[in-house]
PDB file of C-alpha atoms in Angstrom:
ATOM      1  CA  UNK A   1      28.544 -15.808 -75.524  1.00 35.00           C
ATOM      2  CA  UNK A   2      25.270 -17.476 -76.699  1.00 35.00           C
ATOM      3  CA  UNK A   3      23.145 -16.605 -79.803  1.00 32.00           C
ATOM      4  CA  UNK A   4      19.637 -16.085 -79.452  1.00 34.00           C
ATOM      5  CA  UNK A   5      17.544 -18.377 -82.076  1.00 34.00           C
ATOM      6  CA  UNK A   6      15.404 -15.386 -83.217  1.00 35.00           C
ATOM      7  CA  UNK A   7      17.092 -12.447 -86.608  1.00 36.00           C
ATOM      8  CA  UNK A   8      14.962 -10.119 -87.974  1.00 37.00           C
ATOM      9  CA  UNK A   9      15.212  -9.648 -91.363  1.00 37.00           C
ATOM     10  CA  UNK A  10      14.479  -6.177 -92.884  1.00 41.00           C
ATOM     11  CA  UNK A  11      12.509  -5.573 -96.332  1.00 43.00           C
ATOM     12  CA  UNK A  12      14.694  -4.039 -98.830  1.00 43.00           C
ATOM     13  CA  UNK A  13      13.497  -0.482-100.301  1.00 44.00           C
ATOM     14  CA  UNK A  14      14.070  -2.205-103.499  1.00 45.00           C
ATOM     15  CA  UNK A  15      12.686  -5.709-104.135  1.00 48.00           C
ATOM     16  CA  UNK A  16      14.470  -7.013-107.331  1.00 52.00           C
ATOM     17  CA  UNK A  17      17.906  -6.682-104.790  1.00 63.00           C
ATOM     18  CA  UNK A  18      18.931  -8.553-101.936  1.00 73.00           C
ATOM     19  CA  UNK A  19      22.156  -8.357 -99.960  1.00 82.00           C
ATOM     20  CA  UNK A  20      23.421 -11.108 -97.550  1.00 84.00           C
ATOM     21  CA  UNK A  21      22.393 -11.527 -93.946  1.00 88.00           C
ATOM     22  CA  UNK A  22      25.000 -10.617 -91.785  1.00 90.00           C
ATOM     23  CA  UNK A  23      26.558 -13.578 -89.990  1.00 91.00           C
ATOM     24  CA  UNK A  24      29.545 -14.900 -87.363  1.00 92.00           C
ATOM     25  CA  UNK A  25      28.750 -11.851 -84.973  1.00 94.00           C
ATOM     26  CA  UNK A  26      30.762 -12.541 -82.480  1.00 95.00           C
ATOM     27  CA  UNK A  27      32.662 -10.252 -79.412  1.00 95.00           C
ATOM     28  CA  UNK A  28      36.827  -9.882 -79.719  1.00 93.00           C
ATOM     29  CA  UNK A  29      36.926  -7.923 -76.823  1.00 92.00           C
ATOM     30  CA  UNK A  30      35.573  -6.862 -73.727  1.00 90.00           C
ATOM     31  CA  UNK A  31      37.916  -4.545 -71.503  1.00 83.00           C
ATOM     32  CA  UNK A  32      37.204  -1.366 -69.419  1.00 76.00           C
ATOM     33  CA  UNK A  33      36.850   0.992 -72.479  1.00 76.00           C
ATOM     34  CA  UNK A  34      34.913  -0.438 -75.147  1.00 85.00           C
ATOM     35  CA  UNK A  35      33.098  -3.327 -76.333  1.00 93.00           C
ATOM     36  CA  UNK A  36      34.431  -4.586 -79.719  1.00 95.00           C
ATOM     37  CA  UNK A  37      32.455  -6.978 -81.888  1.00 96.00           C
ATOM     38  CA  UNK A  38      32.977  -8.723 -85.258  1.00 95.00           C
ATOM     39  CA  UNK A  39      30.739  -9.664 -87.972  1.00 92.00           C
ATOM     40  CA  UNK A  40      30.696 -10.901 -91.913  1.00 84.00           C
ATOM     41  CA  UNK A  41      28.478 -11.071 -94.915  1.00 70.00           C
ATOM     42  CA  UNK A  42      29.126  -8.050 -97.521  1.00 62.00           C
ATOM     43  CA  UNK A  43      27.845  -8.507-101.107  1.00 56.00           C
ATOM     44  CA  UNK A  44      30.285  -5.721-102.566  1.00 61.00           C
ATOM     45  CA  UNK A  45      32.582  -3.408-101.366  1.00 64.00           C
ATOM     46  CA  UNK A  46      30.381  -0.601-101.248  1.00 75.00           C
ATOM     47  CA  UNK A  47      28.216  -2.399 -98.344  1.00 84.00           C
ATOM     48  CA  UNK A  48      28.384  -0.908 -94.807  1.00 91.00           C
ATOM     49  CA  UNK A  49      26.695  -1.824 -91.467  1.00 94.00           C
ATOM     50  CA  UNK A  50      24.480  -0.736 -89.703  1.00 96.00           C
ATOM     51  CA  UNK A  51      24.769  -1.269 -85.620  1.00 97.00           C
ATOM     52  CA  UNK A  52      22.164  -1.893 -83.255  1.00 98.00           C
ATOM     53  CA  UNK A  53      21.821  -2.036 -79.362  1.00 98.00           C
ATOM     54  CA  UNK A  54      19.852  -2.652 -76.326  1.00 97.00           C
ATOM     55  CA  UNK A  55      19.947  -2.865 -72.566  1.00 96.00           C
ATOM     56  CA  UNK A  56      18.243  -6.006 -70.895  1.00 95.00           C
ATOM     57  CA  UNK A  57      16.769  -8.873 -72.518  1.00 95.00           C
ATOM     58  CA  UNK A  58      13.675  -6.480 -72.704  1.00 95.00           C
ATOM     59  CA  UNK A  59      14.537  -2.994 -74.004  1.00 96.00           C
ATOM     60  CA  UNK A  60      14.004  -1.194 -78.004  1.00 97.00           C
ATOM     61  CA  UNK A  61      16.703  -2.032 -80.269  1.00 97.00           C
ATOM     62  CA  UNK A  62      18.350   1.965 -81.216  1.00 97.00           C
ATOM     63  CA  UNK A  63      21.080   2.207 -83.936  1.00 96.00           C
ATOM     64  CA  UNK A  64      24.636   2.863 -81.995  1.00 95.00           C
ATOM     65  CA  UNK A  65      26.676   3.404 -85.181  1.00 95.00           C
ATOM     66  CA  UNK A  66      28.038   2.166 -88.666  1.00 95.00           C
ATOM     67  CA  UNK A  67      30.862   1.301 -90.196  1.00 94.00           C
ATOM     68  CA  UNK A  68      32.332  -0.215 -93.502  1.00 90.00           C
ATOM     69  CA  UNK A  69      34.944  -2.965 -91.948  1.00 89.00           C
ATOM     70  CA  UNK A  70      33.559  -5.995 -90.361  1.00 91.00           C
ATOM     71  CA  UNK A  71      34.026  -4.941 -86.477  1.00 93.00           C
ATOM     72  CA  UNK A  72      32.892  -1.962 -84.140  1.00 96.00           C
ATOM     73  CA  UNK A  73      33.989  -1.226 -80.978  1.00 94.00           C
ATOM     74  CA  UNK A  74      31.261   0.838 -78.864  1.00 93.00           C
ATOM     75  CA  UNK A  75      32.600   3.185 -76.034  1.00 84.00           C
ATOM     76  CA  UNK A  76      28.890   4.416 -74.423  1.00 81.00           C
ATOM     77  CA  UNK A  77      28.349   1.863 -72.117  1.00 81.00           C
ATOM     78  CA  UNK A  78      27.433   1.500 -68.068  1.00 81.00           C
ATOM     79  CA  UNK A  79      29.549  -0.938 -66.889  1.00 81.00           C
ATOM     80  CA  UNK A  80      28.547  -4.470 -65.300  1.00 86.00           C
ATOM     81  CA  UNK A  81      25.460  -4.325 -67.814  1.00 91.00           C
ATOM     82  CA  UNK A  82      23.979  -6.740 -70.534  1.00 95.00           C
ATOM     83  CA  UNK A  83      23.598  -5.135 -73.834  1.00 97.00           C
ATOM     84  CA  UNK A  84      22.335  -7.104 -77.105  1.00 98.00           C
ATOM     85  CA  UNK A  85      23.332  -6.496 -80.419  1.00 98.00           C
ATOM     86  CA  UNK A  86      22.497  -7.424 -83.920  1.00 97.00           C
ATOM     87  CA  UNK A  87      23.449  -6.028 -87.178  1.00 96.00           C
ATOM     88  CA  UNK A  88      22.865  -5.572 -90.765  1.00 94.00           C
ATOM     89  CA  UNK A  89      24.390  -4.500 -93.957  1.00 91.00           C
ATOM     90  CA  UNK A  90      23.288  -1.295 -96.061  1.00 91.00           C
ATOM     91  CA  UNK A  91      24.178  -0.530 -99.931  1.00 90.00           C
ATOM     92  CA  UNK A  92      22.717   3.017-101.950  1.00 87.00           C
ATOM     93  CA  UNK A  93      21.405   1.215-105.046  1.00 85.00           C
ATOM     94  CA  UNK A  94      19.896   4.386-108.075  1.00 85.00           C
ATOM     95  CA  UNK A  95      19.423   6.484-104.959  1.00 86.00           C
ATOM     96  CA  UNK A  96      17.528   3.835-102.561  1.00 87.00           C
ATOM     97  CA  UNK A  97      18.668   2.097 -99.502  1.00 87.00           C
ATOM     98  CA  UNK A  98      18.970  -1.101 -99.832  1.00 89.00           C
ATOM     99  CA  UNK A  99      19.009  -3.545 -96.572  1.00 90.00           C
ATOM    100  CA  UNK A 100      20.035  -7.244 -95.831  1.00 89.00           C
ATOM    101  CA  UNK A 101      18.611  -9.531 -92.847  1.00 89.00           C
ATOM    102  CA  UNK A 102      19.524  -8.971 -89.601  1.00 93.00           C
ATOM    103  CA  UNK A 103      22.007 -10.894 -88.074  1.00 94.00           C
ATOM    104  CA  UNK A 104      21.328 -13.281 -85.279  1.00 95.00           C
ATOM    105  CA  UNK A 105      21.590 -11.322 -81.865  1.00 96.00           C
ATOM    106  CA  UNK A 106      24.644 -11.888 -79.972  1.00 96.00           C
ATOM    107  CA  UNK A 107      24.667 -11.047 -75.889  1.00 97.00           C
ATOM    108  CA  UNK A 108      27.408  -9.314 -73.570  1.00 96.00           C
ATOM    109  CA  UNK A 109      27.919  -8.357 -70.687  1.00 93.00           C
ATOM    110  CA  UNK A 110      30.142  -4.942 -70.493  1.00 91.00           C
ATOM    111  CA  UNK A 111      32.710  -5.045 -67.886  1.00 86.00           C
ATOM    112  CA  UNK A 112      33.004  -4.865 -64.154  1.00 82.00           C
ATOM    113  CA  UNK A 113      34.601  -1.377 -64.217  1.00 84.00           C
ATOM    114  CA  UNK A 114      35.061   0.895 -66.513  1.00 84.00           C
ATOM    115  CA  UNK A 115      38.162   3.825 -66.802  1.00 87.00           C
ATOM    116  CA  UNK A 116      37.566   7.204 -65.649  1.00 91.00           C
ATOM    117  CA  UNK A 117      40.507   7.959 -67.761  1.00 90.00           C
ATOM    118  CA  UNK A 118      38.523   8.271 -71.274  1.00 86.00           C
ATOM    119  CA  UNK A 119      35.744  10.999 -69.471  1.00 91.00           C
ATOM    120  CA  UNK A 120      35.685  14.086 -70.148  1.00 95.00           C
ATOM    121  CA  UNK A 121      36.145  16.326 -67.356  1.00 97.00           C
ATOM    122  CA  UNK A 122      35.668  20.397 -67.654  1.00 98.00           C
ATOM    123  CA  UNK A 123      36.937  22.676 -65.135  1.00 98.00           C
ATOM    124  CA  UNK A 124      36.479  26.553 -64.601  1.00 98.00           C
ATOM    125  CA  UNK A 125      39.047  28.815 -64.121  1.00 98.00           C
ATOM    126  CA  UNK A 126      39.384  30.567 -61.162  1.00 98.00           C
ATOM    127  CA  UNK A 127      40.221  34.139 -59.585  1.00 97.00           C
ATOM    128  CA  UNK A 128      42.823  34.135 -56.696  1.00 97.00           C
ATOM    129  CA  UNK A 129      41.339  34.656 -53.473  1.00 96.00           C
ATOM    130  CA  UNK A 130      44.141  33.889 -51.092  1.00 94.00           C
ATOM    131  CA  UNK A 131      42.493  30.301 -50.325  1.00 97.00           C
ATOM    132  CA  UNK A 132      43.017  27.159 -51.640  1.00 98.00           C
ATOM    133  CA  UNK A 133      40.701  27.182 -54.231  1.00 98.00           C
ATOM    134  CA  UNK A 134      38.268  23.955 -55.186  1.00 98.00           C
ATOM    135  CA  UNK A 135      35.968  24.753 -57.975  1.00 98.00           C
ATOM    136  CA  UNK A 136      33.434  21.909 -59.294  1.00 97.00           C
ATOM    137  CA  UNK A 137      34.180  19.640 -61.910  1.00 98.00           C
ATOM    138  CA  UNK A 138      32.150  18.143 -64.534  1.00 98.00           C
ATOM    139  CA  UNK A 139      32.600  14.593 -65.468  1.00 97.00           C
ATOM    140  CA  UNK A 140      31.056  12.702 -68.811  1.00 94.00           C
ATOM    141  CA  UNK A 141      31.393   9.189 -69.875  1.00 88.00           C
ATOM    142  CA  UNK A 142      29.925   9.612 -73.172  1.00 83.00           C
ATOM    143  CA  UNK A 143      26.893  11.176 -72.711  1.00 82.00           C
ATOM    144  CA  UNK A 144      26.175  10.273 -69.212  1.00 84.00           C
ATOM    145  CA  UNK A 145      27.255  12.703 -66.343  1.00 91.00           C
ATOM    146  CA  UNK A 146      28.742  10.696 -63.293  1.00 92.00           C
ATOM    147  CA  UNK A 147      28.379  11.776 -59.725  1.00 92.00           C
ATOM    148  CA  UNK A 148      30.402  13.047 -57.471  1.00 96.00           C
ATOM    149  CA  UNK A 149      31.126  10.519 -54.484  1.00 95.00           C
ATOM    150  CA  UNK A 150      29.467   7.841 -56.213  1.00 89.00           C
ATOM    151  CA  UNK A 151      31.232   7.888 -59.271  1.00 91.00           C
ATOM    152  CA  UNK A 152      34.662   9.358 -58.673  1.00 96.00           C
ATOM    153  CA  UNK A 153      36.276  11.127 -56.334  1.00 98.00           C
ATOM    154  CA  UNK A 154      38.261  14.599 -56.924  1.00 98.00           C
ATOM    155  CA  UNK A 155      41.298  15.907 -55.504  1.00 98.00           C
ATOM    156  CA  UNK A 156      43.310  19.261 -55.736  1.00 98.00           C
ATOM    157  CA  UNK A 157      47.029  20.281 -55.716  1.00 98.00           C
ATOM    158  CA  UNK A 158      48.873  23.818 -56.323  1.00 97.00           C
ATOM    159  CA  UNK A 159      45.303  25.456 -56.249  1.00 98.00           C
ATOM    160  CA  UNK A 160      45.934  28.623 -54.075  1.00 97.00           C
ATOM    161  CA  UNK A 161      48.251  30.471 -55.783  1.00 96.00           C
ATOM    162  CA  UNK A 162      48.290  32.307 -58.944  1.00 97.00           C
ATOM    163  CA  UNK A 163      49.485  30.358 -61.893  1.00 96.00           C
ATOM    164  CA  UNK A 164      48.032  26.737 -63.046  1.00 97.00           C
ATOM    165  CA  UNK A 165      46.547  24.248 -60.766  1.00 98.00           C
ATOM    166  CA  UNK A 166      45.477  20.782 -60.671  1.00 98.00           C
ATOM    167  CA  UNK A 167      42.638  18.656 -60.367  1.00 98.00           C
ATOM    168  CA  UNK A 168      42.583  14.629 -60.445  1.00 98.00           C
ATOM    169  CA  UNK A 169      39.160  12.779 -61.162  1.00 98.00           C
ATOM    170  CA  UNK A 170      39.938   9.324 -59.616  1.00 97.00           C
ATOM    171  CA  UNK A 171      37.359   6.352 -60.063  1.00 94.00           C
ATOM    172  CA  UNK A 172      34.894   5.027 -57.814  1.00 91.00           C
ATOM    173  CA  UNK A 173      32.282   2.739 -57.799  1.00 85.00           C
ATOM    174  CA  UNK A 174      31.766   1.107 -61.702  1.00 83.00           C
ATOM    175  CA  UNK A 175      34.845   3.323 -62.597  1.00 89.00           C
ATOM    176  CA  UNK A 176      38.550   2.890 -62.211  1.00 89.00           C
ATOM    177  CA  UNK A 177      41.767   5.157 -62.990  1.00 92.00           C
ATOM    178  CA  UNK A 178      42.254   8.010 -63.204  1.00 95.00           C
ATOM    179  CA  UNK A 179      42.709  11.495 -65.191  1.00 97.00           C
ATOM    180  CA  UNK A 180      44.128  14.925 -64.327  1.00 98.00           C
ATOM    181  CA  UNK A 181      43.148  18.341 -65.725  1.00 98.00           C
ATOM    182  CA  UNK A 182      44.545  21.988 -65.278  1.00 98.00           C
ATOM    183  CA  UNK A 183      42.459  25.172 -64.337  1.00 98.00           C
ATOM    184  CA  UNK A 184      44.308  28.528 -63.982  1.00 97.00           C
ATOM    185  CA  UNK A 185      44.374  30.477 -61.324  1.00 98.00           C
ATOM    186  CA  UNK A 186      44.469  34.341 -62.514  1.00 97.00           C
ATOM    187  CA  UNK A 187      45.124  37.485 -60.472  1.00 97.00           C
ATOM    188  CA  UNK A 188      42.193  40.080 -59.423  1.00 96.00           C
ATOM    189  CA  UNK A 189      40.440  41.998 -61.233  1.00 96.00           C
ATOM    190  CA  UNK A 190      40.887  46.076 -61.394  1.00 97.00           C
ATOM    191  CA  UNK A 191      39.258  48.871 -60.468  1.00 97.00           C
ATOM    192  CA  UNK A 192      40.937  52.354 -62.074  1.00 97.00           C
ATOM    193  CA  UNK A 193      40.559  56.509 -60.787  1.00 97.00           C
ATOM    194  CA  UNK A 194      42.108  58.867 -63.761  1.00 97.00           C
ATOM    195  CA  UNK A 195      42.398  62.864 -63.852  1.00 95.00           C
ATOM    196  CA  UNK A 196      43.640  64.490 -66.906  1.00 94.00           C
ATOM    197  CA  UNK A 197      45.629  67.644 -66.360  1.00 88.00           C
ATOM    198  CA  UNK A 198      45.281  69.721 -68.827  1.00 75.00           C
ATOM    199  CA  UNK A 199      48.156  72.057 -68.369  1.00 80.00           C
ATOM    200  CA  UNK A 200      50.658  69.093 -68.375  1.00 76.00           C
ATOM    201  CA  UNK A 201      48.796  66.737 -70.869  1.00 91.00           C
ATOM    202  CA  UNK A 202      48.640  64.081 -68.839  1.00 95.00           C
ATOM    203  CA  UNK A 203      46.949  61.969 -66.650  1.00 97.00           C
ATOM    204  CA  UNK A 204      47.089  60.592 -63.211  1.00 97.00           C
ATOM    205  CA  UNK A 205      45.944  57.232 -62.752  1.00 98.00           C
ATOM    206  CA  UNK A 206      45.280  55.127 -59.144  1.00 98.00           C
ATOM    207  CA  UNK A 207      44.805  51.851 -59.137  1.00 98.00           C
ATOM    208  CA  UNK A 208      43.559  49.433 -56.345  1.00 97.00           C
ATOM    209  CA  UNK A 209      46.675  47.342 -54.146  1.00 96.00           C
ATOM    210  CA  UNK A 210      46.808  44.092 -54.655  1.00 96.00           C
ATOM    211  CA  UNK A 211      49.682  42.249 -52.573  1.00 94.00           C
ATOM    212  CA  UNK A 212      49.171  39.164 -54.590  1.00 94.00           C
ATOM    213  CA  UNK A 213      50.207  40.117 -57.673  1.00 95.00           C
ATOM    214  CA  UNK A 214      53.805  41.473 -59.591  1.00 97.00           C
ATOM    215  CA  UNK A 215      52.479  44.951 -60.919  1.00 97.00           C
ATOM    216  CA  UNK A 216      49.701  46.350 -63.161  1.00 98.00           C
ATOM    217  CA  UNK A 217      48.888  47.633 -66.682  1.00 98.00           C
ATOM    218  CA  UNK A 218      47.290  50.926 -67.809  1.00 98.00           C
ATOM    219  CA  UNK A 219      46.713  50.686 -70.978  1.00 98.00           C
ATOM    220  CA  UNK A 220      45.653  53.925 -72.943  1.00 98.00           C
ATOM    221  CA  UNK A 221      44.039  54.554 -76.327  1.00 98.00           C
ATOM    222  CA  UNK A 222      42.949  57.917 -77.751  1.00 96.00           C
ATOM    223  CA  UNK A 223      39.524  55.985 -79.405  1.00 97.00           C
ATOM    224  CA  UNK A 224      37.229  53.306 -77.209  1.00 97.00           C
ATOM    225  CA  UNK A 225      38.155  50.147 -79.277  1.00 97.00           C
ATOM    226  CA  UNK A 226      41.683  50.567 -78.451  1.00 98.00           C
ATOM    227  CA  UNK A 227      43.312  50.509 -81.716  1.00 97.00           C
ATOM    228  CA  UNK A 228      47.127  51.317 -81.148  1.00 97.00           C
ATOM    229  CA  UNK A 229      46.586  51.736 -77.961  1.00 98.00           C
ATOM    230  CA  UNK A 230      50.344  52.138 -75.771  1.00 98.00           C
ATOM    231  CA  UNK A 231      50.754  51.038 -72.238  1.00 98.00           C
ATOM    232  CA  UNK A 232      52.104  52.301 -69.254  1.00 98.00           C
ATOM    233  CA  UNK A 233      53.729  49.550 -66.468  1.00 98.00           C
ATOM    234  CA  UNK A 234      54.116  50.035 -62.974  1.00 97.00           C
ATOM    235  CA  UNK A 235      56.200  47.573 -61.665  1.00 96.00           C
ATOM    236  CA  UNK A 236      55.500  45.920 -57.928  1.00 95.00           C
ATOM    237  CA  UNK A 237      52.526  45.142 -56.116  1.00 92.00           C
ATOM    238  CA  UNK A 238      52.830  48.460 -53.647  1.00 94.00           C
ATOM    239  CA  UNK A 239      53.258  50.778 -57.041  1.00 95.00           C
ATOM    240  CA  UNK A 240      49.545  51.217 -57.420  1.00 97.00           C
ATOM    241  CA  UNK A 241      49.865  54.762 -58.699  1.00 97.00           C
ATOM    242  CA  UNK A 242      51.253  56.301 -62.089  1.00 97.00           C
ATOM    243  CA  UNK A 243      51.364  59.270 -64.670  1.00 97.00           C
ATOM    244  CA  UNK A 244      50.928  58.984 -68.580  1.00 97.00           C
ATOM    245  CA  UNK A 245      52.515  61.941 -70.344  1.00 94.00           C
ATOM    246  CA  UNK A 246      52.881  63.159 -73.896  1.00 93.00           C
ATOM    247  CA  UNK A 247      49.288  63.145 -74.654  1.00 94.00           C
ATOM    248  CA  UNK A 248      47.911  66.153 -76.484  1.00 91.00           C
ATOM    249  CA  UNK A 249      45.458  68.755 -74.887  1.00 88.00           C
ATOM    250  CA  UNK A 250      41.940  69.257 -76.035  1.00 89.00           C
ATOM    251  CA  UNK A 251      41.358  65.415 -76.750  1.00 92.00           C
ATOM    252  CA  UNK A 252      39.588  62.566 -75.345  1.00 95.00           C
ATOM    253  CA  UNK A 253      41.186  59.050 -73.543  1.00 97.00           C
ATOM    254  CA  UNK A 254      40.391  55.899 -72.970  1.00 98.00           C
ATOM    255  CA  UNK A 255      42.121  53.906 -69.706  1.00 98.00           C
ATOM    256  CA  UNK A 256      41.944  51.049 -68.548  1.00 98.00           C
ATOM    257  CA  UNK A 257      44.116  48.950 -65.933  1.00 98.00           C
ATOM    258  CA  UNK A 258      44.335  44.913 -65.049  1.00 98.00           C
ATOM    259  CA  UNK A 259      47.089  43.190 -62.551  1.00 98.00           C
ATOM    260  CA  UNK A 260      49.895  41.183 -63.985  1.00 98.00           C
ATOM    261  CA  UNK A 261      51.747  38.380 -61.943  1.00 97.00           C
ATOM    262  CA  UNK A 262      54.909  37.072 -63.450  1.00 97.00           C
ATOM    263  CA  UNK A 263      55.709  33.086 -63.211  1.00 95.00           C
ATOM    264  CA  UNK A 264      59.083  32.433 -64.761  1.00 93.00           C
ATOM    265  CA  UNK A 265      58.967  34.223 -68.205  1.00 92.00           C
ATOM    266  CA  UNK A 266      55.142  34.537 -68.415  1.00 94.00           C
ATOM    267  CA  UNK A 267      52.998  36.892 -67.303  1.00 96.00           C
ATOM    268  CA  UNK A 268      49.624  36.266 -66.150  1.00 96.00           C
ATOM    269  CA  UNK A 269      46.887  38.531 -66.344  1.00 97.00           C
ATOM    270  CA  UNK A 270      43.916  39.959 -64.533  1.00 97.00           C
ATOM    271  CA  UNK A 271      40.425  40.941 -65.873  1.00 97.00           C
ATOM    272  CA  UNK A 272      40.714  44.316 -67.085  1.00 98.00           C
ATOM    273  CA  UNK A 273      39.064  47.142 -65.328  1.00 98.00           C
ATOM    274  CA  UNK A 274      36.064  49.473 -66.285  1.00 98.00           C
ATOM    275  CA  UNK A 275      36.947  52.123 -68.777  1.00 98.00           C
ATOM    276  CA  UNK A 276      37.739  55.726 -68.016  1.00 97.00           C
ATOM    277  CA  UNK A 277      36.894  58.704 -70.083  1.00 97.00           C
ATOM    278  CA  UNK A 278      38.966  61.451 -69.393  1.00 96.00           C
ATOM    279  CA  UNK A 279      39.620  64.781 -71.653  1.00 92.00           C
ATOM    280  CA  UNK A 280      42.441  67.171 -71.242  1.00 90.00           C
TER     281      UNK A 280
END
């Protein structure tokens, strides 16, 4: 890496104190990650650093960070791309920032590829149709979004049943690796009928047949929020129909139903259904 000849130096906010000009910037590292460069020249302890950047022998220096040691590694980077840096060290003196010289400008060039395994990649969950199911992903390196097909590719596994599937970003292009997320896949949601009998203080619920799913919950309340609210199970996709009992006459209930699908010990649930106001 080569030095340019040319270092700033910034005016202090307070004349009658001068820190050091950083120097020895120099790169440690340069992998598929990060960028990690070194540098010296502290007065005291209490000195940090200030960080600057640019792309191309011709674009604005912008501050990417600071830090208090003598190295930073920078992770928002396009890959196969000159950057410039320089730096400078920073000290609070009665309230005022105080500023030494820039450092000489060092050059480097970011890597061929970078991983796909550091993104972040966010993934919606999904409601069981019956179909493999492939929802859209969105994937950020940093603060950039990458493209689809250009950028990575994606790929699905146990995504058409009910329960937790996969998907596994894979890099293309400038990006290698690779990263896999989970999305669930829940049962339907419910719809709900319910007629109170009065003579028998109850009420007779119907619920709409789902074949995917293990059974479905009515849950009951005697107030709309809920509170200590009881539930009645009906076990089985086919048992779409069911009685509560030992309510009181001359009140007012709340109902409300959502499918249930059991994988091993765990039941997953449905979007609960409209609520029904019935009085007996």
């Amino acid at each position: 890496m080569k030095f340019s000849k040319s270092a700033a130096v910034s005016k202090s906010a307070d004349s009658s104190i001068s820190l050091p000009r950083v120097s020895g910037l120099s790169v440690n590292s340069v992998n598929n990650t990060d960028i990690q460069i070194s540098f010296s020249g502290r007065s005291t302890n209490k000195c940090g650093y200030e960080i600057y950047r640019k792309t191309g022998a011709k674009g604005k220096y912008s501050a990417v960070g600071t830090t208090a040691k003598g190295k930073f590694t920078d992770v928002f980077f396009k890959a196969n791309t000159d950057y410039y840096y320089k730096v400078r060290c920073y000290e609070t003196v009665s309230g005022k920032m105080v500023y030494g010289g820039y450092s000489a400008e060092i050059k480097v060039r970011s890597a061929t590829k970078r991983s796909v395994g550091k993104a972040s990649v966010k993934v919606s969950d999904q409601v069981w149709t019956g179909k493999a199911l492939k929802p859209a992903v969105t994937v950020k390196d940093g603060n950039v979004t990458l493209k689809k097909d250009r950028d990575y590719t994606v790929s699905y596994s146990a995504n058409k049943g009910i329960g937790t599937a996969k998907v596994t970003v894979t890099g293309k292009g400038s990006y290698t690796g690779k990263i896999t997320k989970t999305f669930k896949i829940n049962p339907q949601g419910q719809s709900i009928s319910a007629k109170g009998d009065k003579s028998g203080k109850k009420i007779a619920v119907t619920l709409a047949k789902h074949s995917s799913n293990s059974g479905y919950q009515v849950s009951y309340a005697d107030n709309s929020g809920f509170k200590n609210s009881k539930s009645l199970w009906l076990s089985g996709n086919s048992k779409n129909k069911g009685t509560i009992k030992g309510l009181k006459s001359k009140k007012t209930y709340y109902v409300k139903a959502r499918d249930y699908k059991t994988i091993g010990k765990t039941k997953v649930y449905g979007k609960w259904s409209a609520v029904k106001k019935v009085s007996i």
